[in-house]
XYZ file of C-alpha atoms in Angstrom:
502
model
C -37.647 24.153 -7.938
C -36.028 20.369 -7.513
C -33.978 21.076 -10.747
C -32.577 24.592 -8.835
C -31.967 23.546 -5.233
C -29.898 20.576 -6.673
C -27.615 22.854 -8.811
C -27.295 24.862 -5.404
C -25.946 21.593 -4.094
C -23.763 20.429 -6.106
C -22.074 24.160 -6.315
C -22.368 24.156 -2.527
C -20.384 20.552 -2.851
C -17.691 21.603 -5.690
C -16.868 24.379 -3.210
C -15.951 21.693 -0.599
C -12.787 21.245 -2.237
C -11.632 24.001 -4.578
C -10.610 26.148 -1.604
C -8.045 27.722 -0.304
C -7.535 30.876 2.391
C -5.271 33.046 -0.015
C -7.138 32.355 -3.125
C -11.103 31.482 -2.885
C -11.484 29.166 -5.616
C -15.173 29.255 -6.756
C -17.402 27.661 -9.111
C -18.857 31.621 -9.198
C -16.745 32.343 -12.032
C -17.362 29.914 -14.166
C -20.554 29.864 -14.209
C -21.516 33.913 -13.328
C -24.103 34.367 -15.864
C -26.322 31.715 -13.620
C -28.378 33.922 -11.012
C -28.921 30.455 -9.282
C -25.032 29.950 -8.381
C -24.312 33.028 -7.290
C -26.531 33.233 -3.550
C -24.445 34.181 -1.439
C -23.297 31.794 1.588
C -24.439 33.580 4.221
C -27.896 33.506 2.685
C -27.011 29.304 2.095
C -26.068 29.157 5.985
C -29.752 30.615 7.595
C -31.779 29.045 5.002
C -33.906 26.048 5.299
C -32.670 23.134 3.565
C -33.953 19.837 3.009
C -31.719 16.425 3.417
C -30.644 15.927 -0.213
C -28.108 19.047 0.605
C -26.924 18.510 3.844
C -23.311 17.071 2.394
C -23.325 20.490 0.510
C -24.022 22.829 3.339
C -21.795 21.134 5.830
C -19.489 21.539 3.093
C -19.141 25.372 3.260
C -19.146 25.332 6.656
C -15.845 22.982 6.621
C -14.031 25.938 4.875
C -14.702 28.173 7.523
C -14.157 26.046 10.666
C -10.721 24.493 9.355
C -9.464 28.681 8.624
C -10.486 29.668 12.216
C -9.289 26.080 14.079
C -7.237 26.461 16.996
C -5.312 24.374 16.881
C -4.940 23.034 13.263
C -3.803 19.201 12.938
C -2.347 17.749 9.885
C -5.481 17.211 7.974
C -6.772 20.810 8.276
C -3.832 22.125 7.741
C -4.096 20.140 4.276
C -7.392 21.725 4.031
C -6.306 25.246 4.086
C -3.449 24.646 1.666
C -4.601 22.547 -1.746
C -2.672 22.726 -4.548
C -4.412 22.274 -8.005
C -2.951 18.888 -8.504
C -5.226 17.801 -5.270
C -8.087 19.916 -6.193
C -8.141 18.057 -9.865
C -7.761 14.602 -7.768
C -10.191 15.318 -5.072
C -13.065 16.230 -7.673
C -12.346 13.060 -9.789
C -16.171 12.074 -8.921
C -17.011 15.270 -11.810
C -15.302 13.432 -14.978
C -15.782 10.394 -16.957
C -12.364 8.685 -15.398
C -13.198 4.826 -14.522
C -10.052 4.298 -14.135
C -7.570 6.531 -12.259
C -4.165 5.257 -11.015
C -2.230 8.534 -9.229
C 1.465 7.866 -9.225
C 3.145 10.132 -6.443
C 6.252 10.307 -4.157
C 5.944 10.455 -0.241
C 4.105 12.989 1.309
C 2.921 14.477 -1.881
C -0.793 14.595 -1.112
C -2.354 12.157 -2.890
C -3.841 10.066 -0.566
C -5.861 12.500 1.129
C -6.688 14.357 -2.009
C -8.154 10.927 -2.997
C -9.902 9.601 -0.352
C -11.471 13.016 0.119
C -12.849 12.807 -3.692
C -14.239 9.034 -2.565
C -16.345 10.443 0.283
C -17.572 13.081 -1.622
C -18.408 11.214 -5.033
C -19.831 8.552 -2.678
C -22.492 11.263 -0.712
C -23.242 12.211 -4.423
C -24.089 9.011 -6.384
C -26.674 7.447 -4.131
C -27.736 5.990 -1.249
C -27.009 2.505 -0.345
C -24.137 2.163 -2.251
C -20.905 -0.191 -1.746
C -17.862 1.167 -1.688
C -14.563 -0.899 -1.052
C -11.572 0.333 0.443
C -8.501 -1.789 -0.248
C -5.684 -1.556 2.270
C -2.246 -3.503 3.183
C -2.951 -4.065 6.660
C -5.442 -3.031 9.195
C -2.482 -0.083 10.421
C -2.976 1.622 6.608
C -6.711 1.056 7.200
C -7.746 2.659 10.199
C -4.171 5.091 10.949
C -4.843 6.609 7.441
C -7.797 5.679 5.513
C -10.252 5.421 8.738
C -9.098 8.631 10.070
C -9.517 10.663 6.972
C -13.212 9.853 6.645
C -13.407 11.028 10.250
C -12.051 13.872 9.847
C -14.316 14.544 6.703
C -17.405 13.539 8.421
C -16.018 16.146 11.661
C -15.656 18.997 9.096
C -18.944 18.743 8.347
C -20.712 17.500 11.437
C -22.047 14.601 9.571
C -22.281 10.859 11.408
C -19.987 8.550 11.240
C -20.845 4.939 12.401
C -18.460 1.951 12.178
C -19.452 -1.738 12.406
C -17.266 -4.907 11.857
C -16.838 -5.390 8.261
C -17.675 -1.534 7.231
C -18.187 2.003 8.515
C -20.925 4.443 6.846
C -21.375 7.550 6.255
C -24.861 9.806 4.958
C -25.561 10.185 1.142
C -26.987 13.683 0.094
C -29.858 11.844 -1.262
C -30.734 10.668 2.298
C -29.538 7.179 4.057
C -26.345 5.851 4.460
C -23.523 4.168 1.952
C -21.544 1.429 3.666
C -17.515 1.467 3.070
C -16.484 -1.530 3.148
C -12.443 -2.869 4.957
C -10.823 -5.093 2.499
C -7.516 -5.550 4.595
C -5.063 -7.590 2.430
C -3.091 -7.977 6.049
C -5.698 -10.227 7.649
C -4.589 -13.762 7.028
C -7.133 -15.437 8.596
C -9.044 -15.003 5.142
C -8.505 -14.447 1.391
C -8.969 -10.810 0.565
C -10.089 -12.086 -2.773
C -12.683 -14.147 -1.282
C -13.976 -11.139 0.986
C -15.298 -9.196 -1.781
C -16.217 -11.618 -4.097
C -19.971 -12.187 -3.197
C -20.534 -8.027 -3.091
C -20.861 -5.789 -5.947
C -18.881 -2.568 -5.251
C -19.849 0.747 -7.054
C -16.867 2.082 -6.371
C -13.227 0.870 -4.945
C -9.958 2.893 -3.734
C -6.870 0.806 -3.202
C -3.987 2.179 -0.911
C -0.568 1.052 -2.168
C -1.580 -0.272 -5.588
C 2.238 -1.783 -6.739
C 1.812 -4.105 -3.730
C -1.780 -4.961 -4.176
C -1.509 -8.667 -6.128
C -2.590 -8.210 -9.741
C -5.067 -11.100 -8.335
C -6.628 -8.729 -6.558
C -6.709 -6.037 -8.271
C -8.295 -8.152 -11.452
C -10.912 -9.195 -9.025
C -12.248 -5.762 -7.791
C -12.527 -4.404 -11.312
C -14.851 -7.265 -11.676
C -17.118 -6.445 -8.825
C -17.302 -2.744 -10.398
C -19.114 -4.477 -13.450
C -22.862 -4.058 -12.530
C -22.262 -0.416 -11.382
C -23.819 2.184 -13.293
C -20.849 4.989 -12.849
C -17.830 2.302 -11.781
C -14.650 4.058 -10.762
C -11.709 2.121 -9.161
C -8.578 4.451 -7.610
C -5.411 3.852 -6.591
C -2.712 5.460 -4.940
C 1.202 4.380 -5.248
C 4.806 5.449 -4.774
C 6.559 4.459 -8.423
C 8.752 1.438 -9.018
C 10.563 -0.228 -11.922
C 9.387 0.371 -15.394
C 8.542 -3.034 -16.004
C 5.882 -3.139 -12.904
C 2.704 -4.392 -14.007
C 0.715 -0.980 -12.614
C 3.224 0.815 -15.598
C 2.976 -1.318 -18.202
C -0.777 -2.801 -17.942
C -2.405 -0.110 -16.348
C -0.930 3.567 -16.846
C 0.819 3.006 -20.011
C -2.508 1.677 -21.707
C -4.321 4.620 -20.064
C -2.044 7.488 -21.442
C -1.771 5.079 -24.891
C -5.832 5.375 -24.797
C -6.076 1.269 -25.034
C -8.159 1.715 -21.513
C -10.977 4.623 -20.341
C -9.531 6.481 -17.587
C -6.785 9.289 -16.366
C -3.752 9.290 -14.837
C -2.379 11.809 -12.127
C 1.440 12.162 -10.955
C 2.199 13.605 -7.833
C 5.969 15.364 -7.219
C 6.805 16.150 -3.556
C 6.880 19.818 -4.467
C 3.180 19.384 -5.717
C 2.264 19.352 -2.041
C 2.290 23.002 -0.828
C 2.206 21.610 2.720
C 5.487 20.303 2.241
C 7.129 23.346 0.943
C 4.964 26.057 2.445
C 7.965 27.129 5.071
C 11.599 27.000 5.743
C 11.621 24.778 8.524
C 9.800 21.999 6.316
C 11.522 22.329 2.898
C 14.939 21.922 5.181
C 13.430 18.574 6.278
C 12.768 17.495 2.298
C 16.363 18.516 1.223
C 17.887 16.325 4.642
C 15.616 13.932 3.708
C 16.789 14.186 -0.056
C 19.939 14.094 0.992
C 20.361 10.891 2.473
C 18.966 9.288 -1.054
C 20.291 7.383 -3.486
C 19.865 8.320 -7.081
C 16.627 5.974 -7.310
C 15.440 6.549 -4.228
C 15.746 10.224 -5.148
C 13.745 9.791 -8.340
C 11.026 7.494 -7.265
C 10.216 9.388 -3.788
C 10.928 12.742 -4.595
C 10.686 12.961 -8.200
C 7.595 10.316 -8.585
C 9.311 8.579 -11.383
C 9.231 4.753 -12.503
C 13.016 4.612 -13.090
C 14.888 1.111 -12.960
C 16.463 0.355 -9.701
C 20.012 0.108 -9.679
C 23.095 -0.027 -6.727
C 22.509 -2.353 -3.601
C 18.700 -4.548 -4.266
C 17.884 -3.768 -0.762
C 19.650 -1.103 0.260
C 17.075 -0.394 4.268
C 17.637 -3.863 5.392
C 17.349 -3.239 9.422
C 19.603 -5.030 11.654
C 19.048 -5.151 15.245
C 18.677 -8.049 18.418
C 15.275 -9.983 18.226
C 13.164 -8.842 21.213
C 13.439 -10.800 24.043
C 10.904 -13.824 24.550
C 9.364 -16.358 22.115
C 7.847 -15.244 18.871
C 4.505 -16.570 18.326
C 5.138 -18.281 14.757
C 8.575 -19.415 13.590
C 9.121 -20.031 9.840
C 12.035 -21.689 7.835
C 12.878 -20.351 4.645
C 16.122 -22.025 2.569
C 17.544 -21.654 -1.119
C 18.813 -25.228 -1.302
C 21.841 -26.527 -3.625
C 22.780 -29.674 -3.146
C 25.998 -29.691 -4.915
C 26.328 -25.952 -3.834
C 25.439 -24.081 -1.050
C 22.518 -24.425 1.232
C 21.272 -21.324 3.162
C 18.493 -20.987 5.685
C 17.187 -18.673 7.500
C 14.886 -19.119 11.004
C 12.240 -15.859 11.205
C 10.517 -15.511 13.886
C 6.669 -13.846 13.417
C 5.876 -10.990 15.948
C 2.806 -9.376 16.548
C 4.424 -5.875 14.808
C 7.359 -7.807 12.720
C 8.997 -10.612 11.846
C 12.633 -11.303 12.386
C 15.278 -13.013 11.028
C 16.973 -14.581 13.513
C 19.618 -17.353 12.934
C 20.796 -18.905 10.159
C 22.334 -22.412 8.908
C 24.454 -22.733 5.937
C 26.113 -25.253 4.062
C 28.783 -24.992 1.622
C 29.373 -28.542 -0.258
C 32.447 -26.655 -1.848
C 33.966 -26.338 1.637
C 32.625 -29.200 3.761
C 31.420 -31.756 0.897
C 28.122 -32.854 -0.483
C 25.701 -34.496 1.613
C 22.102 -35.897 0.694
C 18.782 -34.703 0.480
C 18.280 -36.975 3.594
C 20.841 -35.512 5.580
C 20.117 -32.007 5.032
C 16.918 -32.393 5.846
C 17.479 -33.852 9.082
C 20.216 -31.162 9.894
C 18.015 -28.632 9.001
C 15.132 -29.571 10.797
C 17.481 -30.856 14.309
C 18.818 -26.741 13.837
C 15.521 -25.336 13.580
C 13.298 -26.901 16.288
C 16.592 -27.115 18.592
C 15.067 -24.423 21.293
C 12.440 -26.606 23.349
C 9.236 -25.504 22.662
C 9.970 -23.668 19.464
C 7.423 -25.060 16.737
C 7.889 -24.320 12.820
C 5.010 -23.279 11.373
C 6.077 -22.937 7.751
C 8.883 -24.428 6.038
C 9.797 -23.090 2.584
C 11.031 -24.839 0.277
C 12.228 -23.485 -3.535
C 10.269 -25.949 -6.791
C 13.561 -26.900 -7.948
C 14.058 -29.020 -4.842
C 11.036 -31.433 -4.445
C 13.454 -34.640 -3.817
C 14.331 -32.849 -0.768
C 11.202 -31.488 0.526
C 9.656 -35.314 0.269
C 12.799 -35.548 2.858
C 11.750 -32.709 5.142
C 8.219 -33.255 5.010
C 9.283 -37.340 5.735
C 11.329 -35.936 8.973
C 8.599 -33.888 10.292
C 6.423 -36.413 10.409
C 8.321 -38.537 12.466
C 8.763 -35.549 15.015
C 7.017 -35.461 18.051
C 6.983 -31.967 17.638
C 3.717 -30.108 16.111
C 3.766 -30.670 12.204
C 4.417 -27.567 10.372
C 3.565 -26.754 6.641
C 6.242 -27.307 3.828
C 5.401 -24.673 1.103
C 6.955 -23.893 -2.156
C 8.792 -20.864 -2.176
C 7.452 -17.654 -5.100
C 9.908 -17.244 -7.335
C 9.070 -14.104 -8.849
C 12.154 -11.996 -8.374
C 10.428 -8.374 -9.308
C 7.399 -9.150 -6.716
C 9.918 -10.533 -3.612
C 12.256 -7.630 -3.928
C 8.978 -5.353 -3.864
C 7.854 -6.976 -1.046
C 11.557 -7.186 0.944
C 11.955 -3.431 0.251
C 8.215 -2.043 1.288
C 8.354 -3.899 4.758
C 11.918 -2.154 5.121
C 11.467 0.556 4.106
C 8.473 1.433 6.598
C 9.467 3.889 9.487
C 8.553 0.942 11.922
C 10.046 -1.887 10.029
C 8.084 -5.203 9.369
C 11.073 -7.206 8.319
C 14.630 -6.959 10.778
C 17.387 -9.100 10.642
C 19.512 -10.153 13.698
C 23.273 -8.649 13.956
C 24.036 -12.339 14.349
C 23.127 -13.318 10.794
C 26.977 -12.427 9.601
C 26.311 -14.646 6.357
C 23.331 -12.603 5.130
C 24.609 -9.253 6.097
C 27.507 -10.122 3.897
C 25.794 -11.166 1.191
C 22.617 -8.453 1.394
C 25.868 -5.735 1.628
C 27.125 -6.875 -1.903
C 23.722 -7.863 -3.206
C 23.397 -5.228 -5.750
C 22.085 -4.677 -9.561
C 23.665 -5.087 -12.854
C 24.631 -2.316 -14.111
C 24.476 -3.069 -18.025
C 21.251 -3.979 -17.588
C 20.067 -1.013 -15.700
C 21.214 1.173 -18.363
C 19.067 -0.581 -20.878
C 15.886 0.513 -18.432
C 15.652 -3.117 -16.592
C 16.221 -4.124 -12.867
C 18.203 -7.080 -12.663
C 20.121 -8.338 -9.833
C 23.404 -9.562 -10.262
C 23.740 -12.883 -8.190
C 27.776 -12.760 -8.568
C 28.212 -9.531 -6.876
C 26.622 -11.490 -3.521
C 28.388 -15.130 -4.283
C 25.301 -16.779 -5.742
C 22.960 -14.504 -3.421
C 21.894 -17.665 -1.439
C 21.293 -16.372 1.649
C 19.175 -13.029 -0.239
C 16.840 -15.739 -1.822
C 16.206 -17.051 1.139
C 15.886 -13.729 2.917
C 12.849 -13.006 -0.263
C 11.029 -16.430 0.065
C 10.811 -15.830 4.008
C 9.256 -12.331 3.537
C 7.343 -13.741 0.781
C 6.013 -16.166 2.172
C 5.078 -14.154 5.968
C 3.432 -11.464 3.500
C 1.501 -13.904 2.400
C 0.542 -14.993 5.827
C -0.427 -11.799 6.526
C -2.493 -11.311 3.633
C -3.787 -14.233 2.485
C -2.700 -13.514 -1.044
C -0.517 -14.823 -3.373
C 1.421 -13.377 -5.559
């Protein structure tokens, strides 16, 4: 009797997802010769049923209540149209796939086809169970990830209670299984050391190229003791040399690791292209594309970057009043030119505001002393304004002895001279992402006429792009000393954010 009612379930669960209005898509025909899978779900619905199938049952009744909502919000409406890209995504808890990296352009579908197959795997494995959900900032966490377990646990009138550090939600096998906010925009603590001291049995991470290979070496480690480990992650494509292609996906579809990969077009998502009015928004959208932009976000395709390196810088006033951090980032050449760049820290942004430059070609060389006391004089000019961070490239440690020498005779508060990250690939991610977003982190004031010069030239090399790599070309921007400056700022505020490195 056990052995029957739980085949009931988990047909009652597979159901869950393999729907749609037009086209019932049932676990009925695949298994018809089995008298116990075909009851009928009317017969499911007035029957008694004990807690190890509640999941299951509220399942069914999901189906039903998102085809006959009212009024139908984005999520249902998701619900009622599933292509068989997010069906095969969404029931990733029924294969051997450890591993599963899903490679998709915008609004393709493949975060909530995920994060629906983690709640449902997760109400299926146990009870008591860990599960870590890794997101760029607390905005990804509860605006997307948050709200789609909601919604899940509203479809099928389950509870859904939310503490501090995790929310929970009921396993079929009775009890709870605690999901646990790993917020990589919470700077106030290492991501890494968050989930260090808990084993996870299973982990999704939102916006894998941007998760630190750090961290994402860490949470397969805390996946070890599980006894049916699966790690997901979601991510828009970059360059071909990203780590997430060449360590992770490549090895998968080589066979080198256990695990499946899943791309994800735009036209995969039949919410997207299910009427006239919304495939004219994809081709406007389309439209206003470059080539690369075209193939990453609309084509899902790791294709080297080429034309301007960051092509969505925003350019508008800083708000009025103070910021609440102020950073200094500079590329410094003595013998050269010295560019850098004040950024004030907002609670939504942070903003490049003014900039200092010196050209020793023009105006003639100075010392390390000298342009560290400039520099410093230019950047605590405003009373009251305090520098929290100054950053400061490897290459010149003679003169950050100098500026960390002049701060401490200030009688303003000390601030931190860091070294600047270096790694090109990982700043330009990093400058482009907080761009690119339709609320940008990362603006730059009109007044900056140095940078937007150099950002409008700042663009790849073309030989190199043909040859499948993403190189900037420094000459096209005049030595790109402002951009550099403009990455170890953003860099180094990410950071901040996050607690990470790179």
């Amino acid at each position: 009797h056990d052995q029957q009612r739980r085949r009931e379930s988990h047909h009652v669960e597979g159901m869950a997802v393999l729907r749609d209005p037009h086209r019932i898509v049932s676990v009925h025909r695949r298994c018809a010769d089995s008298p116990h899978l075909r009851l009928s779900l009317r017969r499911r619905h007035h029957r008694r049923r004990s807690r190890r199938t509640q999941v299951g049952v509220h399942a069914v009744r999901s189906i039903r209540a998102s085809a006959r909502a009212r009024r139908p919000d984005r999520d249902s409406a998701q619900v009622a149209m599933l292509g068989h890209k997010q069906v095969r995504l969404a029931t990733f808890g029924n294969r051997d796939c450890p591993l599963l990296p899903v490679t998709g352009s915008v609004r393709s579908g493949k975060t909530w086809a995920a994060t629906r197959g983690v709640w449902q795997k997760a109400a299926r494995m146990g009870r008591g169970l860990n599960i870590g959900l890794i997101a760029r900032s607390r905005a990804n966490m509860t605006g997307t990830l948050e709200r789609y377990a909601v919604g899940w646990a509203a479809e099928l009138r389950l509870p859904y209670k939310s503490s501090a550090d995790f929310f929970t939600l009921p396993s079929r096998l009775g009890g709870h299984n605690r999901f646990w906010r790993v917020v990589l925009g919470e700077g106030s603590k290492s991501a890494a050391d968050r989930i260090t001291g808990v084993g996870f049995d299973m982990i999704y991470i939102d916006e894998l190229t941007l998760c630190p290979r750090e961290m994402f070496d860490i949470a397969n480690q805390r996946l070890l003791d599980a006894k049916d480990p699966r790690l997901i992650g979601t991510t828009n494509p970059s360059g071909p040399q990203h780590w997430v292609k060449t360590d992770l996906i490549d090895r998968i579809d080589e066979g080198e690791l256990h695990g499946e990969t899943m791309t994800f077009r735009l036209i995969d998502n039949p919410v997207m292209v299910s009427s006239p009015a919304k495939l004219a928004i994809v081709r406007e959208m389309a439209r206003r594309m470059t080539q690369v932009e075209y193939d990453r976000k609309i084509l899902a395709r790791w294709v080297a970057a080429e034309g301007l390196v960051h092509p969505h810088v925003h350019y508008e006033y800083p708000p009025p009043g103070r910021a609440h951090d102020y950073a200094v980032a500079l590329d410094y050449g003595q013998g050269t030119v010295t560019h850098a760049l004040l950024i004030g820290v907002y609670d939504t942004h942070a903003h490049v505001e003014a900039e200092w430059r010196w050209d020793a070609a023009e105006k003639g060389q100075i010392s390390h002393a000298e342009a560290a006391q400039l520099i410093h004089e230019w950047g605590t000019r405003e009373a009251g304004r305090n520098i929290a961070l100054w950053v400061v490239p490897d290459d010149a440690q003679a003169f950050a002895e100098c500026l960390a020498g002049v701060i401490g005779q200030s009688d303003r508060e000390p601030g931190d001279v860091i070294e600047a990250v270096k790694d090109l690939d990982y700043g330009i991610e990093i400058v482009n992402y907080m761009s690119e977003l339709d609320t940008p982190e990362l603006r730059v004031s009109a007044e900056c006429e140095d940078l937007a010069r150099e950002l409008g030239r700042y663009e790849y090399d073309k030989t190199q792009a043909m040859a499948g790599k993403q190189t900037p070309n420094k000459k096209s921007a005049g030595g790109a000393h402002g951009c550099d400056a403009f990455r170890y700022g953003a860099v180094a505020v990410w950071q901040q954010w996050t607690g990470m490195t790179a």
